[in-house]
């Protein structure tokens, strides 16, 4: 059984999908990625989730993020289910759904939790950066649909903190003040953060969000 930890390279795989065969790393290219699993096709919560992701296409594109879903059902089943998603969620699914009938990808990413269900995947989420490194993992039970606004917020934080020496505080939203990382000496802050800073405590220094460009 694979164990994936933050900072590991996301395991590569080749798989059949609703949009043809993909090699995961080649398909990602220079993009960030979100890989998320679903217990099965034709299930109610998953139907709302995939519809939501389709409606958020522009938001993911803005962030250079490719999304790919996974279910243990086959390609033919996926195509039928996509018609239902498009009809009931008033959208167009425009991202691949992996057909993981042999459980190869599910096992690679530890998506089957036997004490929850011995055959179906839980709702796993992996955010992968443009260097193929795993930056975030979240696991939900089958009964709880995911909050994709939260995933967009997390991607904003991950991309900001990857390129600037900041961390994001509790409940941070894009545009809010950020925490200066502890490794930076207070005396060095003005040169790095020209927008200024506020020292709340010697270990808690806040600065306006740096520009992402």
Short mmCIF file of C-alpha atoms in Angstrom, two decimals:
data_model
loop_
_atom_site.label_atom_id
_atom_site.label_comp_id
_atom_site.label_asym_id
_atom_site.label_seq_id
_atom_site.Cartn_x
_atom_site.Cartn_y
_atom_site.Cartn_z
CA UNK A 1 0.00 0.00 0.00
CA UNK A 2 1.40 3.36 -1.02
CA UNK A 3 1.98 6.04 1.57
CA UNK A 4 2.03 9.56 0.16
CA UNK A 5 3.24 12.49 2.23
CA UNK A 6 3.38 16.20 1.57
CA UNK A 7 6.36 17.09 -0.59
CA UNK A 8 6.49 13.66 -2.24
CA UNK A 9 6.38 13.42 -6.01
CA UNK A 10 2.84 12.56 -7.08
CA UNK A 11 2.97 8.97 -8.38
CA UNK A 12 2.72 8.80 -12.15
CA UNK A 13 0.32 6.46 -13.94
CA UNK A 14 -1.24 5.78 -17.31
CA UNK A 15 -5.02 5.30 -17.28
CA UNK A 16 -8.12 5.22 -19.44
CA UNK A 17 -10.38 8.22 -18.93
CA UNK A 18 -13.58 9.69 -20.34
CA UNK A 19 -11.31 11.77 -22.61
CA UNK A 20 -8.97 8.98 -23.75
CA UNK A 21 -5.75 7.51 -22.36
CA UNK A 22 -3.59 9.86 -20.28
CA UNK A 23 -0.14 9.68 -18.78
CA UNK A 24 -0.69 11.70 -15.63
CA UNK A 25 2.61 13.61 -15.52
CA UNK A 26 2.56 14.33 -19.26
CA UNK A 27 -1.06 15.44 -19.04
CA UNK A 28 -0.23 17.84 -16.21
CA UNK A 29 2.66 19.39 -18.13
CA UNK A 30 3.58 22.68 -16.44
CA UNK A 31 0.20 23.03 -14.74
CA UNK A 32 -0.83 22.52 -11.15
CA UNK A 33 -3.29 19.67 -10.70
CA UNK A 34 -6.17 18.50 -8.54
CA UNK A 35 -6.85 14.76 -8.49
CA UNK A 36 -10.05 13.87 -6.67
CA UNK A 37 -11.80 10.53 -6.27
CA UNK A 38 -15.47 9.56 -6.15
CA UNK A 39 -17.03 6.46 -4.59
CA UNK A 40 -18.92 5.51 -7.78
CA UNK A 41 -20.74 6.75 -10.87
CA UNK A 42 -24.44 7.60 -10.70
CA UNK A 43 -24.22 8.62 -7.04
CA UNK A 44 -25.98 11.78 -5.86
CA UNK A 45 -23.25 13.65 -3.97
CA UNK A 46 -20.66 12.97 -6.69
CA UNK A 47 -23.07 14.26 -9.32
CA UNK A 48 -23.26 17.63 -7.54
CA UNK A 49 -19.49 17.70 -7.04
CA UNK A 50 -18.55 17.11 -10.67
CA UNK A 51 -21.15 19.63 -11.77
CA UNK A 52 -19.62 22.20 -9.42
CA UNK A 53 -16.10 21.56 -10.72
CA UNK A 54 -17.33 22.00 -14.30
CA UNK A 55 -18.90 25.35 -13.40
CA UNK A 56 -15.61 26.45 -11.80
CA UNK A 57 -13.61 25.81 -15.00
CA UNK A 58 -12.64 29.46 -15.44
CA UNK A 59 -11.48 29.75 -11.82
CA UNK A 60 -9.21 26.73 -12.18
CA UNK A 61 -7.86 28.01 -15.52
CA UNK A 62 -7.02 31.38 -13.95
CA UNK A 63 -4.83 29.53 -11.46
CA UNK A 64 -3.21 27.24 -14.08
CA UNK A 65 -4.85 24.19 -12.46
CA UNK A 66 -5.97 21.07 -14.33
CA UNK A 67 -8.58 18.89 -12.62
CA UNK A 68 -9.09 15.17 -13.04
CA UNK A 69 -11.64 12.97 -11.30
CA UNK A 70 -11.50 9.24 -10.57
CA UNK A 71 -14.08 6.52 -10.07
CA UNK A 72 -13.78 2.74 -9.98
CA UNK A 73 -16.35 2.44 -12.78
CA UNK A 74 -15.56 2.10 -16.50
CA UNK A 75 -15.38 4.59 -19.36
CA UNK A 76 -18.77 3.67 -20.81
CA UNK A 77 -20.38 4.21 -17.41
CA UNK A 78 -18.58 7.57 -17.11
CA UNK A 79 -19.97 8.77 -20.44
CA UNK A 80 -23.53 7.92 -19.42
CA UNK A 81 -23.08 9.56 -16.03
CA UNK A 82 -21.61 12.72 -17.61
CA UNK A 83 -24.85 13.14 -19.57
CA UNK A 84 -26.76 13.05 -16.29
CA UNK A 85 -24.36 15.53 -14.66
CA UNK A 86 -24.67 17.96 -17.57
CA UNK A 87 -28.45 17.68 -17.52
CA UNK A 88 -29.07 17.91 -13.76
CA UNK A 89 -26.32 20.41 -12.89
CA UNK A 90 -26.86 22.66 -15.92
CA UNK A 91 -23.23 22.56 -16.99
CA UNK A 92 -20.79 20.74 -19.29
CA UNK A 93 -18.21 18.38 -17.80
CA UNK A 94 -14.99 19.31 -19.58
CA UNK A 95 -12.32 17.43 -17.63
CA UNK A 96 -11.35 13.75 -17.66
CA UNK A 97 -12.74 11.12 -15.30
CA UNK A 98 -10.34 8.22 -14.76
CA UNK A 99 -11.82 4.75 -15.17
CA UNK A 100 -10.01 2.91 -12.38
CA UNK A 101 -11.76 -0.44 -12.72
CA UNK A 102 -8.70 -2.43 -11.62
CA UNK A 103 -8.09 -0.11 -8.65
CA UNK A 104 -4.51 0.57 -9.76
CA UNK A 105 -4.63 4.35 -9.27
CA UNK A 106 -6.77 4.05 -6.14
CA UNK A 107 -4.14 1.80 -4.59
CA UNK A 108 -1.29 4.03 -5.74
CA UNK A 109 -2.91 6.99 -3.96
CA UNK A 110 -4.38 5.03 -1.01
CA UNK A 111 -7.94 6.03 -1.90
CA UNK A 112 -9.64 2.88 -0.63
CA UNK A 113 -10.08 2.79 3.14
CA UNK A 114 -11.34 -0.70 4.01
CA UNK A 115 -13.00 0.29 7.29
CA UNK A 116 -15.13 2.78 5.36
CA UNK A 117 -15.73 0.61 2.27
CA UNK A 118 -13.69 -2.30 0.94
CA UNK A 119 -14.35 -1.56 -2.75
CA UNK A 120 -15.28 2.09 -3.25
CA UNK A 121 -12.90 5.03 -2.97
CA UNK A 122 -13.34 7.67 -0.29
CA UNK A 123 -13.41 11.35 -1.32
CA UNK A 124 -9.68 11.97 -1.58
CA UNK A 125 -8.22 15.25 -2.82
CA UNK A 126 -4.63 15.78 -3.89
CA UNK A 127 -3.32 19.20 -4.92
CA UNK A 128 -0.13 18.85 -6.96
CA UNK A 129 2.16 21.72 -7.91
CA UNK A 130 3.82 22.40 -11.26
CA UNK A 131 6.87 20.38 -10.16
CA UNK A 132 4.64 17.29 -9.60
CA UNK A 133 4.98 17.61 -5.81
CA UNK A 134 2.03 16.83 -3.53
CA UNK A 135 1.14 20.07 -1.73
CA UNK A 136 -2.16 19.17 -0.04
CA UNK A 137 -4.17 16.08 0.85
CA UNK A 138 -7.72 16.04 2.21
CA UNK A 139 -9.90 12.99 2.80
CA UNK A 140 -13.68 13.20 3.19
CA UNK A 141 -16.11 10.35 3.85
CA UNK A 142 -18.51 9.34 1.09
CA UNK A 143 -21.38 11.08 2.84
CA UNK A 144 -19.82 14.58 2.82
CA UNK A 145 -19.49 16.57 -0.39
CA UNK A 146 -16.43 18.75 -0.81
CA UNK A 147 -16.28 22.53 -0.67
CA UNK A 148 -14.63 23.64 -3.90
CA UNK A 149 -14.51 27.27 -2.77
CA UNK A 150 -12.19 26.01 -0.04
CA UNK A 151 -10.05 24.17 -2.58
CA UNK A 152 -9.70 27.37 -4.64
CA UNK A 153 -8.76 29.24 -1.44
CA UNK A 154 -6.12 26.60 -0.64
CA UNK A 155 -4.67 26.78 -4.16
CA UNK A 156 -4.43 30.58 -3.82
CA UNK A 157 -2.56 30.13 -0.53
CA UNK A 158 -0.28 27.40 -1.89
CA UNK A 159 0.65 29.41 -4.96
CA UNK A 160 1.20 32.62 -2.98
CA UNK A 161 3.32 30.95 -0.32
CA UNK A 162 5.32 29.02 -2.93
CA UNK A 163 6.55 32.25 -4.51
CA UNK A 164 6.70 34.63 -1.53
CA UNK A 165 8.10 34.35 2.00
CA UNK A 166 4.69 34.44 3.64
CA UNK A 167 2.19 32.09 5.27
CA UNK A 168 -1.57 32.58 5.35
CA UNK A 169 -3.41 32.92 8.69
CA UNK A 170 -6.65 31.29 9.79
CA UNK A 171 -9.63 31.96 7.50
CA UNK A 172 -7.38 33.84 5.05
CA UNK A 173 -8.97 34.86 1.77
CA UNK A 174 -7.18 36.10 -1.35
CA UNK A 175 -6.29 39.75 -0.73
CA UNK A 176 -6.08 39.53 3.08
CA UNK A 177 -2.95 40.32 5.08
CA UNK A 178 -0.37 37.54 5.36
CA UNK A 179 2.05 36.33 8.02
CA UNK A 180 5.76 36.96 7.45
CA UNK A 181 7.54 33.61 7.82
CA UNK A 182 9.58 33.29 11.04
CA UNK A 183 12.83 32.70 9.12
CA UNK A 184 12.91 36.37 8.08
CA UNK A 185 14.49 38.72 10.62
CA UNK A 186 12.32 41.73 11.47
CA UNK A 187 15.13 44.06 10.34
CA UNK A 188 15.03 42.48 6.87
CA UNK A 189 11.27 42.80 6.37
CA UNK A 190 11.20 46.31 4.78
CA UNK A 191 13.54 45.23 1.96
CA UNK A 192 11.47 42.14 1.18
CA UNK A 193 7.97 43.55 1.77
CA UNK A 194 7.84 47.16 0.55
CA UNK A 195 4.13 47.41 1.42
CA UNK A 196 5.13 47.58 5.09
CA UNK A 197 4.36 45.34 8.06
CA UNK A 198 2.87 45.32 11.55
CA UNK A 199 4.58 43.55 14.43
CA UNK A 200 1.86 42.09 16.65
CA UNK A 201 4.40 39.99 18.58
CA UNK A 202 8.07 39.38 17.70
CA UNK A 203 6.99 36.04 16.18
CA UNK A 204 3.78 37.37 14.58
CA UNK A 205 4.44 39.94 11.87
CA UNK A 206 1.69 40.80 9.35
CA UNK A 207 2.14 42.31 5.90
CA UNK A 208 -0.27 43.14 3.07
CA UNK A 209 -0.54 40.33 0.53
CA UNK A 210 2.34 40.48 -1.97
CA UNK A 211 1.42 40.72 -5.64
CA UNK A 212 1.21 37.34 -7.36
CA UNK A 213 2.74 38.54 -10.64
#
